[in-house]
Amino acid sequence: MFGGFGPLVAGIIYFVISKISVSFILSGTEVFCAIISTYILAFLQAGATVFNQVENWSVMKSLFCHFSTIFVAYTSCYLLNSWIPFDYRVILVFIGIFIVVYFAVWSIVYFSIKATSKKLNMKL
């Protein structure tokens, strides 16, 4: 019934940019592709968490599979939607930012879960 906030956020961002920039114009196809892309990214992001739930996999194996899936999905989506230009310098900056943000978030989640598990184990 409810499809999520992705398309709503995309609509708000496009609206704000259209008010700030006089030359910002999107076709219906571009808006449609952006909405579909947000659903695909959300689906892949949620689906990729299954790699972290495979109990007989090492942390490195699940991390590699999760990172690879998310990286390919986001990079492809950003390039196909022209959210970043197909210029190697821009792509390299995107890759650098993506890696730093991904591993920062992953580290925070990992160490939070580890600390919580340690506290729960001490109570047992």
mmCIF file of C-alpha atoms in Angstrom:
data_model
loop_
_atom_site.group_PDB
_atom_site.id
_atom_site.type_symbol
_atom_site.label_atom_id
_atom_site.label_comp_id
_atom_site.label_asym_id
_atom_site.label_seq_id
_atom_site.Cartn_x
_atom_site.Cartn_y
_atom_site.Cartn_z
ATOM 1 C CA MET A 1 0.000 0.000 0.000
ATOM 2 C CA PHE A 2 2.726 2.481 0.963
ATOM 3 C CA GLY A 3 5.762 2.625 -1.322
ATOM 4 C CA GLY A 4 8.202 4.448 0.917
ATOM 5 C CA PHE A 5 9.655 7.906 1.146
ATOM 6 C CA GLY A 6 12.172 7.663 -1.736
ATOM 7 C CA PRO A 7 9.927 9.126 -4.451
ATOM 8 C CA LEU A 8 8.667 11.784 -2.059
ATOM 9 C CA VAL A 9 12.234 12.824 -1.222
ATOM 10 C CA ALA A 10 13.140 12.862 -4.942
ATOM 11 C CA GLY A 11 10.103 15.044 -5.652
ATOM 12 C CA ILE A 12 10.996 17.500 -2.878
ATOM 13 C CA ILE A 13 14.621 17.710 -4.038
ATOM 14 C CA TYR A 14 13.565 18.287 -7.646
ATOM 15 C CA PHE A 15 11.070 20.938 -6.547
ATOM 16 C CA VAL A 16 13.645 22.818 -4.451
ATOM 17 C CA ILE A 17 16.263 22.674 -7.206
ATOM 18 C CA SER A 18 13.729 23.879 -9.787
ATOM 19 C CA LYS A 19 12.993 26.934 -7.607
ATOM 20 C CA ILE A 20 16.688 27.696 -7.057
ATOM 21 C CA SER A 21 17.918 27.109 -10.606
ATOM 22 C CA VAL A 22 16.187 28.766 -13.540
ATOM 23 C CA SER A 23 17.701 26.336 -16.048
ATOM 24 C CA PHE A 24 16.628 23.167 -14.191
ATOM 25 C CA ILE A 25 14.051 21.287 -16.234
ATOM 26 C CA LEU A 26 13.176 17.600 -16.042
ATOM 27 C CA SER A 27 11.088 15.568 -18.435
ATOM 28 C CA GLY A 28 8.464 13.134 -17.232
ATOM 29 C CA THR A 29 10.761 10.288 -18.243
ATOM 30 C CA GLU A 30 13.573 11.620 -16.066
ATOM 31 C CA VAL A 31 11.272 11.953 -13.055
ATOM 32 C CA PHE A 32 9.842 8.473 -13.682
ATOM 33 C CA CYS A 33 13.346 6.981 -13.923
ATOM 34 C CA ALA A 34 14.372 8.720 -10.693
ATOM 35 C CA ILE A 35 11.336 7.333 -8.873
ATOM 36 C CA ILE A 36 11.900 3.804 -10.190
ATOM 37 C CA SER A 37 15.597 4.112 -9.300
ATOM 38 C CA THR A 38 14.812 4.972 -5.690
ATOM 39 C CA TYR A 39 12.648 1.855 -5.435
ATOM 40 C CA ILE A 40 15.347 -0.322 -7.007
ATOM 41 C CA LEU A 41 18.027 1.092 -4.706
ATOM 42 C CA ALA A 42 15.808 0.577 -1.652
ATOM 43 C CA PHE A 43 15.053 -2.991 -2.732
ATOM 44 C CA LEU A 44 18.731 -3.803 -3.309
ATOM 45 C CA GLN A 45 19.815 -2.082 -0.103
ATOM 46 C CA ALA A 46 17.311 -4.102 1.910
ATOM 47 C CA GLY A 47 18.043 -7.309 0.021
ATOM 48 C CA ALA A 48 21.795 -6.993 0.426
ATOM 49 C CA THR A 49 21.431 -7.247 4.199
ATOM 50 C CA VAL A 50 20.926 -10.987 3.711
ATOM 51 C CA PHE A 51 24.690 -11.290 3.235
ATOM 52 C CA ASN A 52 25.151 -10.232 6.861
ATOM 53 C CA GLN A 53 22.744 -12.908 8.066
ATOM 54 C CA VAL A 54 24.514 -15.957 6.631
ATOM 55 C CA GLU A 55 25.864 -17.494 9.809
ATOM 56 C CA ASN A 56 28.597 -19.664 8.293
ATOM 57 C CA TRP A 57 30.156 -16.755 6.368
ATOM 58 C CA SER A 58 33.046 -14.740 7.733
ATOM 59 C CA VAL A 59 32.634 -11.042 8.392
ATOM 60 C CA MET A 60 34.983 -10.280 5.484
ATOM 61 C CA LYS A 61 33.022 -12.427 3.022
ATOM 62 C CA SER A 62 29.669 -10.880 3.966
ATOM 63 C CA LEU A 63 31.222 -7.403 3.960
ATOM 64 C CA PHE A 64 32.670 -7.942 0.479
ATOM 65 C CA CYS A 65 29.385 -9.249 -0.945
ATOM 66 C CA HIS A 66 27.326 -6.477 0.681
ATOM 67 C CA PHE A 67 29.741 -3.737 -0.372
ATOM 68 C CA SER A 68 29.986 -5.052 -3.939
ATOM 69 C CA THR A 69 26.219 -5.278 -4.359
ATOM 70 C CA ILE A 70 25.582 -1.805 -2.976
ATOM 71 C CA PHE A 71 28.495 -0.256 -4.849
ATOM 72 C CA VAL A 72 27.449 -1.665 -8.228
ATOM 73 C CA ALA A 73 23.801 -0.720 -7.634
ATOM 74 C CA TYR A 74 24.504 2.873 -6.602
ATOM 75 C CA THR A 75 27.194 3.516 -9.202
ATOM 76 C CA SER A 76 25.049 2.104 -12.001
ATOM 77 C CA CYS A 77 22.000 4.023 -10.874
ATOM 78 C CA TYR A 78 23.864 7.314 -10.542
ATOM 79 C CA LEU A 79 25.428 6.945 -13.988
ATOM 80 C CA LEU A 80 22.268 5.732 -15.761
ATOM 81 C CA ASN A 81 20.213 8.593 -14.313
ATOM 82 C CA SER A 82 22.965 11.130 -15.094
ATOM 83 C CA TRP A 83 23.083 12.096 -11.436
ATOM 84 C CA ILE A 84 26.834 12.157 -11.911
ATOM 85 C CA PRO A 85 28.441 12.761 -15.296
ATOM 86 C CA PHE A 86 30.255 9.968 -17.082
ATOM 87 C CA ASP A 87 33.667 11.544 -16.460
ATOM 88 C CA TYR A 88 36.428 9.466 -14.922
ATOM 89 C CA ARG A 89 37.410 12.268 -12.497
ATOM 90 C CA VAL A 90 33.873 12.616 -11.187
ATOM 91 C CA ILE A 91 33.487 8.846 -10.981
ATOM 92 C CA LEU A 92 36.741 8.579 -9.006
ATOM 93 C CA VAL A 93 35.527 11.247 -6.558
ATOM 94 C CA PHE A 94 32.202 9.395 -6.268
ATOM 95 C CA ILE A 95 34.013 6.112 -5.606
ATOM 96 C CA GLY A 96 36.199 7.740 -2.938
ATOM 97 C CA ILE A 97 33.248 9.338 -1.167
ATOM 98 C CA PHE A 98 31.226 6.129 -1.428
ATOM 99 C CA ILE A 99 34.008 4.022 0.100
ATOM 100 C CA VAL A 100 34.622 6.451 2.976
ATOM 101 C CA VAL A 101 30.919 6.827 3.822
ATOM 102 C CA TYR A 102 30.191 3.110 3.437
ATOM 103 C CA PHE A 103 32.998 2.032 5.749
ATOM 104 C CA ALA A 104 32.267 4.796 8.265
ATOM 105 C CA VAL A 105 28.640 3.662 8.537
ATOM 106 C CA TRP A 106 29.649 -0.013 8.526
ATOM 107 C CA SER A 107 32.200 0.564 11.320
ATOM 108 C CA ILE A 108 29.692 2.416 13.486
ATOM 109 C CA VAL A 109 27.095 -0.327 13.055
ATOM 110 C CA TYR A 110 29.628 -3.130 13.539
ATOM 111 C CA PHE A 111 31.132 -1.747 16.749
ATOM 112 C CA SER A 112 27.708 -0.804 18.142
ATOM 113 C CA ILE A 113 26.447 -4.348 17.615
ATOM 114 C CA LYS A 114 29.663 -5.769 19.053
ATOM 115 C CA ALA A 115 29.358 -3.598 22.187
ATOM 116 C CA THR A 116 25.689 -4.517 22.614
ATOM 117 C CA SER A 117 26.491 -8.223 22.228
ATOM 118 C CA LYS A 118 29.266 -7.932 24.812
ATOM 119 C CA LYS A 119 26.876 -6.292 27.313
ATOM 120 C CA LEU A 120 24.233 -8.956 26.719
ATOM 121 C CA ASN A 121 26.786 -11.754 27.112
ATOM 122 C CA MET A 122 27.993 -10.283 30.404
ATOM 123 C CA LYS A 123 24.413 -10.393 31.736
ATOM 124 C CA LEU A 124 24.105 -14.097 30.972
#
